mmCIF file of C-alpha atoms in Angstrom:
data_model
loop_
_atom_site.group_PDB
_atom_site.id
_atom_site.type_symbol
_atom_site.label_atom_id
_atom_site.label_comp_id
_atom_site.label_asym_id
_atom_site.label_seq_id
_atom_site.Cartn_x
_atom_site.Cartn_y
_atom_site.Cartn_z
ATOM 1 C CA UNK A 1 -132.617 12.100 -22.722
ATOM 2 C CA UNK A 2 -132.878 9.236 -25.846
ATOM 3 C CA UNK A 3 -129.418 8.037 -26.686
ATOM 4 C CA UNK A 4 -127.597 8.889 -23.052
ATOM 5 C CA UNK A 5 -127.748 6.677 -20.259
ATOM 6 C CA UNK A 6 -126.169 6.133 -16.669
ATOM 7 C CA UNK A 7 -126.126 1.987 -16.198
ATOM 8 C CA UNK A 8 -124.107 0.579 -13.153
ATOM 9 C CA UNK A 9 -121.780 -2.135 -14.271
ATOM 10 C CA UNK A 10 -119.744 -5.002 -11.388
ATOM 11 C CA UNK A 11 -116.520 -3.779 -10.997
ATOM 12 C CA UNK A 12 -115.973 -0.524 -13.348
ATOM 13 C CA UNK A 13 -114.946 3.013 -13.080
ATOM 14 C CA UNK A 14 -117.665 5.732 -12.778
ATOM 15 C CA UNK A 15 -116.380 7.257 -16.500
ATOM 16 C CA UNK A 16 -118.737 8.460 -19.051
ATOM 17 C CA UNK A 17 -118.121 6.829 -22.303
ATOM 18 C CA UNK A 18 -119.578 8.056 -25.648
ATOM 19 C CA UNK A 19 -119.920 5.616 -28.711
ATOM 20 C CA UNK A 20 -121.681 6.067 -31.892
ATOM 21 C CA UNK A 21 -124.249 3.282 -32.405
ATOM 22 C CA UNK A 22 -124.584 1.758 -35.749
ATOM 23 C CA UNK A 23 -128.154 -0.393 -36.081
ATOM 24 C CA UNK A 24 -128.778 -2.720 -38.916
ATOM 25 C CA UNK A 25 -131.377 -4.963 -39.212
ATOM 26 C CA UNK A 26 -133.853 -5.603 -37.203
ATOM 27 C CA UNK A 27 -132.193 -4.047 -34.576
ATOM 28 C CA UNK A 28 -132.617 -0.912 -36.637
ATOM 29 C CA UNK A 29 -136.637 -1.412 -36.927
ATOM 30 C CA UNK A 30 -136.587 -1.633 -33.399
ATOM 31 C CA UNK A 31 -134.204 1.600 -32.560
ATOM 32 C CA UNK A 32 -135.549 3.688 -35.019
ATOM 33 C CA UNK A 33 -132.714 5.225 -36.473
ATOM 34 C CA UNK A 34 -130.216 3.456 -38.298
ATOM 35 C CA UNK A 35 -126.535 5.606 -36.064
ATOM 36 C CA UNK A 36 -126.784 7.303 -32.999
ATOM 37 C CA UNK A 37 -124.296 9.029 -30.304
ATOM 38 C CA UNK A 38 -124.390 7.124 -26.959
ATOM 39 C CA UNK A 39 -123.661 7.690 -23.684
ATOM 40 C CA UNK A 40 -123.328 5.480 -20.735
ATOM 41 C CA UNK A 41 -121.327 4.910 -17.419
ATOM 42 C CA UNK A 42 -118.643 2.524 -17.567
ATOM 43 C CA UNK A 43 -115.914 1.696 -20.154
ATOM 44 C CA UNK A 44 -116.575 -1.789 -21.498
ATOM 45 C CA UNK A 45 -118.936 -3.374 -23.786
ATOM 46 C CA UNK A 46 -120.737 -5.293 -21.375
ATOM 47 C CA UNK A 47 -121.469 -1.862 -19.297
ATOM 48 C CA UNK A 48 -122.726 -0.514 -22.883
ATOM 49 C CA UNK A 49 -124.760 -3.198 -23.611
ATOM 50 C CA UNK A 50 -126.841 -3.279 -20.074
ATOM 51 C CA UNK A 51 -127.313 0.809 -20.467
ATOM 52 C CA UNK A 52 -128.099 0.564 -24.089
ATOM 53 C CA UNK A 53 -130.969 -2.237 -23.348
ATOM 54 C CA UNK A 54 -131.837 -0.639 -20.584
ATOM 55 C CA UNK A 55 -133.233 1.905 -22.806
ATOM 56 C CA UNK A 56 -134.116 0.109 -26.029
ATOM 57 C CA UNK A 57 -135.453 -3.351 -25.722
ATOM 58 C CA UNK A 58 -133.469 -5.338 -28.033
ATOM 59 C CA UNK A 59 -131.625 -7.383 -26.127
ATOM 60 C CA UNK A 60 -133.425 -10.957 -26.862
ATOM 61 C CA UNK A 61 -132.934 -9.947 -30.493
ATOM 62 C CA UNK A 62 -129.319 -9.878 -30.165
ATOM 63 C CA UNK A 63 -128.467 -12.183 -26.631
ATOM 64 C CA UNK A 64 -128.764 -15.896 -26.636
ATOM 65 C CA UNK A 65 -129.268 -17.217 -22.828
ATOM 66 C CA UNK A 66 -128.275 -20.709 -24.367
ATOM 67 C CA UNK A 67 -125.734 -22.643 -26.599
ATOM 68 C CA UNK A 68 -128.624 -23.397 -28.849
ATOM 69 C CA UNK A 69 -129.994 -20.141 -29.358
ATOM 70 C CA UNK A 70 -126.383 -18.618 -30.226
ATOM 71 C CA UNK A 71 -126.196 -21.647 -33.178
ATOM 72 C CA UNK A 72 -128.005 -22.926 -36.041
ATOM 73 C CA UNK A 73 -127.821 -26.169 -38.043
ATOM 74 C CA UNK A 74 -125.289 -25.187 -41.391
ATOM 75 C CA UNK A 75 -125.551 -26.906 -44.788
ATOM 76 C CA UNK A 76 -121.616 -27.762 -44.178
ATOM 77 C CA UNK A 77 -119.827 -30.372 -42.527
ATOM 78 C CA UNK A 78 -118.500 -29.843 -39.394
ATOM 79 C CA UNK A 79 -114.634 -29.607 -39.554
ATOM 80 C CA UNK A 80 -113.025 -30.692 -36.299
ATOM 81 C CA UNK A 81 -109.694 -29.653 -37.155
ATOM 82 C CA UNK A 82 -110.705 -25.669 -37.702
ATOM 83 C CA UNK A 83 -107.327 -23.931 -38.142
ATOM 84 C CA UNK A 84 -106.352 -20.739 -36.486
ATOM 85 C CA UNK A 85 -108.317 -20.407 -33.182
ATOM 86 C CA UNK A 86 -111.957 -20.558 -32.722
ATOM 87 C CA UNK A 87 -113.041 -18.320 -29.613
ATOM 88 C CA UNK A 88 -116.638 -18.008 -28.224
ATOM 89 C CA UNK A 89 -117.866 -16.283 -25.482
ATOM 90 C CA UNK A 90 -119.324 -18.177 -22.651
ATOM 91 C CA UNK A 91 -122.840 -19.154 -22.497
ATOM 92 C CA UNK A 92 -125.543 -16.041 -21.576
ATOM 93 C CA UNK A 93 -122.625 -13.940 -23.385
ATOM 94 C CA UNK A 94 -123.121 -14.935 -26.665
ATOM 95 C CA UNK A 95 -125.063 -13.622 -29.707
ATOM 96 C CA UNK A 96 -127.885 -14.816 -31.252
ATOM 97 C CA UNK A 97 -127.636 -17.152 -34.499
ATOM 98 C CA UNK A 98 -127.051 -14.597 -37.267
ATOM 99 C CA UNK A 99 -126.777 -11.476 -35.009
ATOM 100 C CA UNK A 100 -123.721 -10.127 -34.094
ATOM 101 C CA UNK A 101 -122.407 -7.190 -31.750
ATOM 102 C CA UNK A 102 -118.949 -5.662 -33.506
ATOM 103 C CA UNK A 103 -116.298 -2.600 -31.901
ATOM 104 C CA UNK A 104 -114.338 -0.904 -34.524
ATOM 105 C CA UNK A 105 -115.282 -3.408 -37.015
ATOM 106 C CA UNK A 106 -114.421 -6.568 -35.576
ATOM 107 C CA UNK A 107 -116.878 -9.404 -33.764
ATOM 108 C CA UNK A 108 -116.466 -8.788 -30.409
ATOM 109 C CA UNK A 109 -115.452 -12.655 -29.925
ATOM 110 C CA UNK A 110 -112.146 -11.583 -31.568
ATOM 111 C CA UNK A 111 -111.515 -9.178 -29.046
ATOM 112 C CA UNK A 112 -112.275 -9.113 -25.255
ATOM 113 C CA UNK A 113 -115.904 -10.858 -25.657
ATOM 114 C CA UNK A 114 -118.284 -8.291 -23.046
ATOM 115 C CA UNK A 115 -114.889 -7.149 -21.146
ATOM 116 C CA UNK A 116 -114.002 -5.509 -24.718
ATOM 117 C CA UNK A 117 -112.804 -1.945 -23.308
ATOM 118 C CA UNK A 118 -114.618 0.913 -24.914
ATOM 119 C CA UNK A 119 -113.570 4.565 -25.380
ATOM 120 C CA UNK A 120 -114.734 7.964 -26.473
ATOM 121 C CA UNK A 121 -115.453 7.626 -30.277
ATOM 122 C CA UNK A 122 -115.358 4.201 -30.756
ATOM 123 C CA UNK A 123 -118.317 2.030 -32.921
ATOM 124 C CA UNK A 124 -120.594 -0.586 -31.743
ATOM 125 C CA UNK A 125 -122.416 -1.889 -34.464
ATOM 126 C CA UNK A 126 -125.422 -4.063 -33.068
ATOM 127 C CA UNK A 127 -126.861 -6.675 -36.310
ATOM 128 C CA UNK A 128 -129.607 -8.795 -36.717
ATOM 129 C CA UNK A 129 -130.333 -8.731 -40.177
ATOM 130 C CA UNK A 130 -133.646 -9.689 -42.068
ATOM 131 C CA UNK A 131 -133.569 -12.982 -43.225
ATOM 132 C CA UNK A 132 -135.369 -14.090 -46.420
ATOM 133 C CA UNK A 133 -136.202 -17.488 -47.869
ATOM 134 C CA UNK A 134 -137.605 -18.920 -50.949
#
């Protein structure tokens, strides 16, 4: 059934989760349909992510393997003194340059990273937006 699946995830409960799916992007092309319900087993993001590409391949859109693929060059200096705090996930858990993976609204490197706890309701938004240049 399209938009429910069972994944097994290291270490988590055997809980059925259901999130609605927000697809922009590329993403979206690939999907094809912009918000769906989805089910999976497990209660974090990373468990949603493996049963979500499980059944729709779009993880190389939105997964860098490497440091390299999860940046790109910027047309700004590089401040070494960033205020606040700067988090990133750890390499093979990071997004793609210009993709990102947000719950409830906010990147999921603000939160938990892939151990971001999910429940019944909540929103994933998966982005890879078109890019255009002149």
């Amino acid at each position: 059934m399209p938009g429910t699946a069972v994944g097994s995830e290291t270490g988590s409960d055997e809980r059925l989760t259901t999130v609605t799916v927000n697809c922009t992007g590329h993403v979206r092309s690939a999907v094809g349909q912009p918000r769906l319900e989805f089910t999976f087993t497990g209660t974090t993001l990373r468990a949603f992510l493996d049963a979500f590409f499980d059944e729709y391949d779009v993880a190389d859109m939105l997964i860098a393997e490497t440091e390299a693929e999860a940046t790109t060059r910027g047309w700004a200096p590089v401040d070494e003194d960033v205020p606040g705090t700067w988090n990133a996930n750890p390499e093979g858990e990071q997004t793609r340059a210009y993709a990102r993976v947000l719950v409830n609204g906010r990147f999921n490197e603000s939160l938990e990273g892939l151990d971001t706890r999910l429940d019944d309701g909540d929103r994933v938004a998966l982005v890879y937006p078109f890019m255009f240049c002149l």
